[in-house]
Coordinates of C-alpha atoms in Angstrom, one line a residue:
M25 CA -19.3 18.3 -63.4
P26 CA -21.2 18.9 -60.2
L27 CA -22.0 15.1 -60.1
R28 CA -18.3 14.3 -60.6
S29 CA -17.2 16.7 -57.9
S30 CA -19.7 15.1 -55.5
S31 CA -18.4 11.6 -56.3
L32 CA -14.9 12.6 -55.3
G33 CA -16.0 14.1 -52.0
W34 CA -16.2 11.0 -49.9
P35 CA -12.9 9.4 -51.1
L36 CA -11.1 12.7 -50.5
A37 CA -12.6 13.0 -47.0
A38 CA -11.7 9.4 -46.2
L39 CA -8.1 10.0 -47.4
T40 CA -7.9 13.1 -45.2
L41 CA -9.2 11.2 -42.2
A42 CA -6.8 8.4 -42.8
L43 CA -3.9 10.8 -42.8
L44 CA -5.1 12.5 -39.6
S45 CA -5.6 9.1 -38.0
A46 CA -2.0 8.1 -38.8
C47 CA -0.8 11.4 -37.2
A48 CA -2.9 11.0 -34.1
T49 CA -2.3 7.3 -33.4
P50 CA -0.7 7.1 -29.9
T51 CA 2.7 5.5 -29.7
E52 CA 3.3 2.8 -27.1
P53 CA 4.8 4.5 -24.0
G54 CA 7.9 3.2 -22.3
L55 CA 9.3 3.6 -18.8
P56 CA 11.9 6.3 -18.3
T57 CA 15.5 5.1 -18.8
G58 CA 17.3 8.0 -17.2
T59 CA 16.1 7.5 -13.6
A60 CA 18.6 8.9 -11.1
L61 CA 19.2 5.6 -9.3
A62 CA 22.4 4.0 -8.3
P63 CA 23.2 0.8 -10.3
A64 CA 23.9 -1.3 -7.2
W65 CA 24.1 -1.2 -3.4
P66 CA 27.1 0.1 -1.5
E67 CA 29.8 -2.5 -1.6
A68 CA 30.6 -2.3 2.1
V69 CA 27.0 -3.3 3.1
P70 CA 26.7 -6.8 1.5
A71 CA 30.2 -7.7 2.8
A72 CA 28.9 -7.2 6.3
L73 CA 26.1 -9.8 5.7
Q74 CA 28.3 -12.8 5.0
G75 CA 26.9 -16.0 6.5
Q76 CA 23.3 -14.9 6.5
R77 CA 20.6 -16.3 4.3
S78 CA 20.6 -14.6 1.0
V79 CA 17.5 -14.0 -1.0
G80 CA 19.5 -14.7 -4.0
D81 CA 20.1 -18.3 -2.8
A82 CA 16.5 -19.2 -2.1
S83 CA 13.2 -17.6 -2.9
L84 CA 11.7 -15.7 0.0
T85 CA 8.5 -14.1 -1.3
D86 CA 6.0 -15.1 1.4
W87 CA 5.8 -13.5 4.8
R88 CA 5.3 -16.9 6.4
E89 CA 8.9 -17.8 5.5
L90 CA 10.0 -14.8 7.6
V91 CA 7.9 -15.2 10.7
A92 CA 9.0 -18.1 12.9
E93 CA 6.7 -17.3 15.9
P94 CA 3.4 -19.2 15.5
R95 CA 1.4 -16.8 17.6
L96 CA 2.6 -13.9 15.5
R97 CA 1.7 -15.8 12.4
S98 CA -1.9 -16.3 13.7
V99 CA -2.2 -12.6 14.5
I100 CA -1.0 -11.6 11.0
E101 CA -3.6 -14.0 9.5
L102 CA -6.3 -12.3 11.6
A103 CA -5.2 -8.9 10.4
L104 CA -5.3 -10.0 6.7
Q105 CA -8.9 -11.1 7.2
N106 CA -10.2 -8.2 9.3
N107 CA -8.1 -5.0 8.6
R108 CA -10.3 -2.3 7.3
D109 CA -7.6 -0.6 5.2
L110 CA -6.9 -3.9 3.4
R111 CA -10.7 -4.4 2.9
S112 CA -11.0 -1.0 1.3
A113 CA -8.1 -1.7 -1.0
V114 CA -9.8 -4.9 -2.2
L115 CA -13.0 -3.1 -2.8
A116 CA -11.1 -0.4 -4.7
I117 CA -9.9 -3.1 -7.0
E118 CA -13.5 -4.2 -7.7
Q119 CA -14.4 -0.6 -8.3
A120 CA -11.5 0.0 -10.8
R121 CA -12.3 -3.3 -12.5
A122 CA -15.9 -2.3 -13.1
A123 CA -14.8 1.2 -14.4
Y124 CA -12.4 -0.5 -16.8
R125 CA -15.1 -2.8 -18.1
I126 CA -17.4 0.1 -18.6
Q127 CA -14.8 2.0 -20.6
A128 CA -13.7 -1.0 -22.6
A129 CA -17.3 -1.6 -23.6
A130 CA -17.1 1.8 -25.5
E131 CA -14.7 0.2 -28.0
S132 CA -17.4 -2.0 -29.3
P133 CA -20.8 -1.0 -30.7
T134 CA -23.8 -1.4 -28.5
L135 CA -26.8 -3.2 -30.2
N136 CA -30.2 -2.2 -28.9
G137 CA -33.5 -3.8 -29.6
S138 CA -36.9 -2.1 -29.4
A139 CA -40.5 -2.9 -30.0
G140 CA -43.3 -0.4 -30.0
L141 CA -47.0 0.2 -30.5
S142 CA -48.7 3.5 -31.2
A143 CA -52.4 4.0 -31.4
S144 CA -54.6 7.0 -32.0
N145 CA -58.3 7.6 -32.0
T146 CA -60.0 10.5 -33.9
P147 CA -63.6 11.0 -33.0
A148 CA -66.2 11.5 -35.8
E149 CA -66.7 15.2 -34.8
A150 CA -63.0 15.9 -35.5
S151 CA -62.6 13.6 -38.5
T152 CA -62.7 15.1 -42.0
S153 CA -64.7 12.1 -43.2
G154 CA -67.2 12.6 -40.4
Q155 CA -66.5 9.0 -39.1
R156 CA -64.4 7.8 -36.2
V157 CA -60.9 6.8 -37.2
L158 CA -58.9 4.4 -35.1
T159 CA -55.3 3.7 -36.2
R160 CA -52.5 1.4 -34.9
Q161 CA -48.9 1.1 -35.8
Y162 CA -46.6 -1.7 -34.7
S163 CA -42.7 -1.6 -35.0
V164 CA -39.8 -3.9 -34.2
A165 CA -36.2 -2.7 -34.7
V166 CA -32.6 -3.3 -33.7
G167 CA -29.9 -0.7 -34.1
I168 CA -26.6 0.9 -33.0
T169 CA -26.8 4.2 -31.2
S170 CA -24.0 6.8 -31.3
Y171 CA -21.1 4.4 -31.9
E172 CA -17.9 6.3 -32.2
L173 CA -15.5 5.2 -35.0
D174 CA -12.2 5.4 -33.1
L175 CA -10.0 6.5 -36.0
F176 CA -7.8 8.6 -33.7
G177 CA -7.5 6.3 -30.7
R178 CA -9.4 8.4 -28.2
V179 CA -11.6 5.6 -27.0
K180 CA -8.8 3.1 -27.0
S181 CA -6.6 5.5 -25.0
L182 CA -9.4 6.0 -22.4
S183 CA -9.7 2.3 -22.1
S184 CA -6.0 1.9 -21.7
S185 CA -6.1 4.5 -18.9
A186 CA -8.8 2.7 -17.2
L187 CA -6.8 -0.6 -17.4
E188 CA -3.7 1.0 -15.9
S189 CA -5.9 2.5 -13.1
F190 CA -7.2 -1.0 -12.4
L191 CA -3.7 -2.4 -12.3
N192 CA -2.6 0.5 -10.1
T193 CA -5.3 -0.5 -7.5
E194 CA -4.1 -4.1 -7.6
A195 CA -0.5 -3.1 -6.9
A196 CA -1.8 -0.7 -4.2
R197 CA -3.5 -3.6 -2.6
Q198 CA -0.3 -5.6 -2.6
S199 CA 1.5 -2.7 -1.1
T200 CA -1.1 -2.3 1.6
E201 CA -0.9 -6.0 2.4
L202 CA 2.9 -5.9 2.6
S203 CA 2.8 -2.8 4.8
L204 CA 0.1 -4.4 7.0
V205 CA 2.2 -7.6 7.6
A206 CA 5.2 -5.4 8.5
Q207 CA 3.1 -3.1 10.8
V208 CA 1.4 -6.0 12.6
A209 CA 4.7 -7.8 13.1
I210 CA 6.4 -4.7 14.4
A211 CA 3.4 -3.8 16.6
W212 CA 3.4 -7.4 18.1
L213 CA 7.2 -7.3 18.7
T214 CA 6.9 -3.8 20.2
L215 CA 4.3 -5.1 22.6
A216 CA 6.6 -8.0 23.5
A217 CA 9.5 -5.6 24.1
D218 CA 7.4 -3.2 26.2
E219 CA 6.1 -6.0 28.3
Q220 CA 9.7 -6.9 29.0
Q221 CA 10.3 -3.2 29.9
L222 CA 7.3 -3.5 32.3
V223 CA 8.7 -6.7 33.9
L224 CA 12.1 -4.9 34.3
A225 CA 10.4 -1.8 35.8
R226 CA 8.5 -3.9 38.3
E227 CA 11.6 -5.9 39.2
T228 CA 13.5 -2.7 39.7
W229 CA 10.6 -1.4 41.9
Q230 CA 10.8 -4.5 44.0
S231 CA 14.6 -4.2 44.2
Q232 CA 14.2 -0.6 45.3
Q233 CA 11.7 -1.7 48.0
K234 CA 14.3 -4.1 49.4
T235 CA 17.0 -1.4 49.3
S236 CA 14.7 1.1 51.1
E237 CA 14.0 -1.4 53.8
L238 CA 17.7 -2.2 54.1
T239 CA 18.6 1.5 54.6
E240 CA 15.9 1.9 57.3
K241 CA 17.3 -1.1 59.2
M242 CA 20.8 0.3 58.8
L243 CA 19.6 3.7 60.1
A244 CA 18.1 2.0 63.2
L245 CA 21.4 0.4 63.8
G246 CA 23.2 3.6 63.3
N247 CA 25.1 2.4 60.3
T248 CA 23.8 5.0 57.8
T249 CA 22.3 8.5 57.7
A250 CA 18.8 9.9 57.3
L251 CA 19.9 11.3 53.9
A252 CA 20.5 7.7 52.6
V253 CA 17.1 6.7 53.8
A254 CA 15.5 9.7 52.0
Q255 CA 17.5 8.9 48.8
A256 CA 16.3 5.3 48.9
R257 CA 12.7 6.4 49.3
S258 CA 13.1 8.8 46.4
A259 CA 14.5 6.0 44.2
L260 CA 11.6 3.7 45.3
E261 CA 8.9 6.3 44.3
A262 CA 10.7 7.0 41.0
A263 CA 10.7 3.2 40.3
R264 CA 7.0 3.1 41.0
V265 CA 6.3 5.9 38.6
T266 CA 8.3 4.2 35.9
A267 CA 6.4 0.9 36.4
A268 CA 3.1 2.7 36.1
S269 CA 4.2 4.4 33.0
A270 CA 5.4 1.1 31.5
L271 CA 2.0 -0.4 32.2
A272 CA 0.3 2.4 30.3
T273 CA 2.6 1.9 27.4
V274 CA 1.8 -1.8 27.2
E275 CA -1.9 -1.1 27.2
Q276 CA -1.5 1.5 24.4
D277 CA 0.5 -1.2 22.4
R278 CA -2.4 -3.6 22.8
H279 CA -4.8 -0.9 21.5
A280 CA -2.6 -0.2 18.5
L281 CA -2.4 -4.0 17.7
T282 CA -6.2 -4.3 18.0
L283 CA -6.6 -1.4 15.5
L284 CA -4.3 -3.0 13.0
V285 CA -5.8 -6.5 13.3
G286 CA -9.4 -5.1 13.1
Q287 CA -10.6 -7.1 16.2
S288 CA -9.5 -8.0 19.7
V289 CA -6.5 -10.3 19.7
P290 CA -7.1 -13.4 21.8
D291 CA -4.9 -13.5 24.9
E292 CA -3.3 -16.8 23.8
L293 CA -1.9 -15.0 20.8
L294 CA -0.3 -12.1 22.7
P295 CA 3.4 -12.2 23.6
T296 CA 4.3 -13.5 27.0
G297 CA 7.7 -13.3 28.7
R298 CA 10.8 -12.9 26.7
V299 CA 10.3 -13.4 22.9
Q300 CA 13.5 -14.6 21.3
A301 CA 14.0 -15.3 17.6
A302 CA 10.4 -14.4 16.7
M303 CA 11.6 -13.8 13.2
G304 CA 13.0 -16.4 10.8
P305 CA 16.0 -16.3 8.5
L306 CA 17.3 -12.9 7.7
V307 CA 16.7 -11.4 4.3
A308 CA 20.1 -10.3 3.0
V309 CA 21.0 -8.7 -0.2
P310 CA 23.7 -10.7 -2.0
A311 CA 26.6 -8.9 -3.6
G312 CA 25.9 -8.1 -7.2
L313 CA 22.1 -7.8 -6.9
P314 CA 21.1 -4.8 -9.0
A315 CA 19.2 -1.9 -7.5
S316 CA 16.7 -2.3 -10.4
V317 CA 15.2 -5.2 -8.4
L318 CA 13.2 -2.4 -6.6
Q319 CA 11.1 -2.0 -9.7
R320 CA 9.1 -5.1 -8.4
R321 CA 8.1 -3.4 -5.2
P322 CA 4.3 -3.0 -5.1
D323 CA 4.4 0.8 -4.5
V324 CA 6.9 1.2 -7.4
V325 CA 4.6 -1.0 -9.6
A326 CA 1.6 1.2 -8.6
A327 CA 3.5 4.4 -9.5
E328 CA 4.5 2.7 -12.9
H329 CA 0.8 2.1 -13.7
S330 CA -0.1 5.6 -12.8
L331 CA 2.6 6.9 -15.2
L332 CA 1.3 4.7 -18.0
A333 CA -2.3 5.9 -17.3
S334 CA -1.1 9.5 -17.7
H335 CA 0.4 8.5 -21.1
A336 CA -3.0 7.2 -22.1
D337 CA -4.8 10.2 -20.8
L338 CA -2.5 12.5 -22.8
A339 CA -3.1 10.4 -25.9
A340 CA -6.9 10.7 -25.4
A341 CA -6.6 14.5 -24.9
R342 CA -4.6 14.9 -28.1
A343 CA -7.1 12.7 -30.0
A344 CA -9.9 15.0 -28.8
L345 CA -8.5 17.7 -31.1
Y346 CA -9.4 15.7 -34.1
P347 CA -12.9 15.1 -35.6
R348 CA -15.2 12.6 -33.9
I349 CA -17.3 10.4 -36.1
T350 CA -20.3 8.7 -34.7
L351 CA -22.6 6.2 -36.3
T352 CA -26.3 5.6 -35.6
T353 CA -28.2 2.9 -37.5
A354 CA -31.3 1.0 -37.1
A355 CA -33.2 -1.8 -39.1
G356 CA -36.6 -3.2 -38.5
T357 CA -40.2 -3.5 -39.6
A358 CA -43.3 -1.4 -39.2
S359 CA -46.9 -2.0 -40.2
R360 CA -50.4 -0.9 -39.4
G361 CA -51.4 -4.4 -38.5
L362 CA -49.8 -6.9 -36.2
S363 CA -50.3 -9.7 -38.8
D364 CA -48.3 -7.7 -41.4
L365 CA -45.5 -6.7 -39.0
F366 CA -42.8 -8.6 -40.8
Q367 CA -43.9 -8.0 -44.3
G368 CA -41.8 -4.9 -44.9
T369 CA -38.3 -3.7 -43.9
A370 CA -37.3 -0.2 -42.7
W371 CA -33.8 1.0 -42.0
S372 CA -32.0 4.2 -41.2
L373 CA -28.3 5.2 -41.3
S374 CA -27.1 8.4 -39.6
P375 CA -23.3 9.0 -39.6
S376 CA -22.2 12.3 -38.2
I377 CA -18.9 14.1 -37.8
S378 CA -18.0 16.8 -35.3
L379 CA -14.9 18.9 -35.2
P380 CA -14.1 21.4 -32.4
L381 CA -13.8 24.8 -34.1
L382 CA -14.2 27.3 -31.4
D383 CA -14.1 26.2 -27.7
G384 CA -12.2 29.0 -26.1
G385 CA -9.0 26.9 -26.0
A386 CA -10.5 24.3 -23.7
A387 CA -9.3 21.3 -25.8
K388 CA -5.7 22.6 -26.0
A389 CA -5.8 23.5 -22.3
T390 CA -6.9 19.9 -21.6
V391 CA -3.8 18.7 -23.5
R392 CA -1.5 20.9 -21.5
K393 CA -3.1 19.7 -18.3
A394 CA -2.5 16.1 -19.4
E395 CA 1.1 16.9 -20.3
A396 CA 1.6 18.5 -16.8
T397 CA 0.0 15.4 -15.2
Q398 CA 2.3 13.1 -17.1
G399 CA 5.3 15.1 -15.9
I400 CA 4.1 14.9 -12.3
Q401 CA 3.6 11.1 -12.6
L402 CA 7.1 10.7 -14.1
A403 CA 8.6 12.7 -11.2
T404 CA 6.5 10.6 -8.7
Y405 CA 7.7 7.4 -10.3
E406 CA 11.3 8.4 -10.1
K407 CA 10.9 9.7 -6.5
T408 CA 9.3 6.4 -5.5
L409 CA 12.3 4.5 -6.9
Q410 CA 14.7 6.7 -5.2
T411 CA 12.9 6.4 -1.9
A412 CA 12.8 2.7 -2.2
F413 CA 16.6 2.6 -2.8
K414 CA 17.1 4.8 0.3
E415 CA 14.9 2.6 2.5
V416 CA 16.9 -0.5 1.5
A417 CA 20.2 1.2 2.0
D418 CA 19.2 2.5 5.4
A419 CA 17.9 -0.9 6.5
L420 CA 21.2 -2.5 5.4
S421 CA 23.2 0.2 7.2
V422 CA 21.4 -0.6 10.4
R423 CA 21.8 -4.3 9.9
R424 CA 25.5 -4.0 9.3
S425 CA 26.3 -2.9 12.9
L426 CA 23.5 -4.7 14.8
D427 CA 25.4 -7.8 15.9
E428 CA 28.3 -5.8 17.2
R429 CA 25.9 -3.4 19.0
L430 CA 24.0 -6.3 20.6
Q431 CA 27.2 -8.0 21.8
G432 CA 28.5 -4.7 23.2
Q433 CA 25.3 -3.8 25.0
A434 CA 25.1 -7.3 26.5
A435 CA 28.6 -6.7 27.9
V436 CA 27.5 -3.3 29.2
V437 CA 24.6 -4.9 31.1
A438 CA 26.9 -7.6 32.6
A439 CA 29.4 -5.0 33.7
S440 CA 26.7 -2.7 35.1
Q441 CA 25.2 -5.6 37.1
Q442 CA 28.6 -6.3 38.6
S443 CA 29.1 -2.6 39.4
A444 CA 25.7 -2.4 41.1
D445 CA 26.3 -5.5 43.2
L446 CA 29.7 -4.2 44.3
A447 CA 28.4 -0.8 45.1
L448 CA 25.6 -2.3 47.3
A449 CA 28.1 -4.5 49.1
R450 CA 30.4 -1.6 49.8
F451 CA 27.5 0.4 51.1
R452 CA 26.5 -2.4 53.5
G453 CA 30.1 -2.5 54.7
G454 CA 30.2 1.2 55.2
A455 CA 32.9 1.7 52.7
D456 CA 30.8 3.9 50.3
T457 CA 27.8 6.2 50.3
F458 CA 24.3 5.3 49.2
L459 CA 24.7 7.8 46.3
T460 CA 27.2 5.5 44.7
V461 CA 24.6 2.7 44.9
L462 CA 21.9 4.8 43.3
D463 CA 24.2 5.8 40.4
A464 CA 25.1 2.1 39.8
Q465 CA 21.5 1.0 39.9
R466 CA 20.4 3.8 37.5
T467 CA 23.2 2.8 35.1
L468 CA 22.2 -0.9 35.3
Y469 CA 18.5 -0.1 34.7
S470 CA 19.4 2.1 31.7
A471 CA 21.7 -0.6 30.2
Q472 CA 18.9 -3.2 30.6
Q473 CA 16.4 -0.9 28.9
A474 CA 18.8 -0.2 26.1
L475 CA 19.4 -4.0 25.5
I476 CA 15.6 -4.7 25.2
T477 CA 15.3 -1.8 22.8
L478 CA 18.2 -3.0 20.7
Q479 CA 16.8 -6.5 20.6
L480 CA 13.5 -5.0 19.3
T481 CA 15.5 -3.0 16.7
E482 CA 17.2 -6.2 15.5
Q483 CA 13.9 -8.1 15.1
S484 CA 12.2 -5.1 13.5
N485 CA 15.1 -4.6 11.1
R486 CA 14.4 -8.1 9.7
I487 CA 10.8 -7.1 8.9
T488 CA 11.9 -3.7 7.5
L489 CA 14.4 -5.3 5.2
Y490 CA 11.8 -7.8 4.0
K491 CA 9.3 -5.0 3.4
V492 CA 11.6 -2.5 1.6
L493 CA 12.7 -5.3 -0.8
G494 CA 9.1 -5.7 -1.8
G495 CA 8.5 -9.0 0.0
G496 CA 11.8 -10.7 -0.7
W497 CA 13.5 -11.5 -4.0
S498 CA 14.4 -14.5 -6.0
S499 CA 16.2 -15.2 -9.3
G500 CA 12.8 -16.2 -10.8
G501 CA 11.6 -12.6 -11.0
K502 CA 8.5 -11.2 -9.4
G503 CA 7.2 -13.1 -6.5

């Protein structure tokens, strides 16, 4: 009877492990389906974009299709080659790839080979036979050391987590590259706009110098008052301060662009004069494009892989509650003489099983921690989607009114210029005070500044819309 009981032990244990393995096998995770995300964009927004190039009509997945200015293209190329953040992102991919390969290797047994020689010498004084004894032993073996039989999916889950982490770093690199392209383009355009502001400030300064000289001549002729001369000088000094401030802003813009590019930008690639139409065809969202297209954005893809990695980590933590079976085996030969080394065969087999019985609740706490981490990653994924939707909706809302705002601001500049000219003419004719001239000039200067800023906003909005859509969209899927 004891012999029969012993013979049933292993089959019974194997059946028990099989049942436990079936219970512990992780299910394939899926993405959340109840994300709080609107099904489509506001209807009023695409209607305002009629006549503009639609990403639904042609693929626009490369930044070169968006950037029309050749100097800006060259600057972006330099940034992609030299930016330190992007370089770190690329190295992070290599790091994650190596970590995945290390973890994936644990799914397969590792075969080790060994060869050894042991020798001992017993002097005659210590020998029982009274003679010196010299012994040698040679051995050659190959074997598997501590290979875990992954019955409950722990090792596979850890490998899946490492894979998702690797894919997360790849998506993060794409997101970093997309952000870098947008940041460099906006920084370059900002430098161009601020250089226009500097030119405007210097022109205003020169104009104020002429006006100040005019008031002094009129005072000498008795056609104006000392108050008007003082007001003109005050306006002249204020214009000088504004020009100096504008110069400092341009220098700061150049420093910011240098930091983004990762090296000094050659002078021939910097913006000069007025930069018009630096950006190419506008990225517009066609009516009917689902908001779910945002799931292709690199940052959303990265959050998705982080969520899937948390699924795998949770599966690994749950599998750790079950027994772990490891196998150690070796086969080889051993002999006392090198010539007889391969005459005999030796082998060993050492399976072992371990089951956490009393760990102070550490294993269960690890599961609860993994569950909490999974919940955090789910919330992060949904928040990333919601943020992406908001960014696109905001960019479209700005785009909707830009044309009208630009036309209106251009009209304001024209009217302000006419008002300033008339005010100066009336002052020269003695029909009005110099204070009226100052007010008209301030209004003109503010209107011109606002127009430059609005032109920068229009160009930057093209870049922003391209970025928040994840680099453009096409009916072919991910670009």
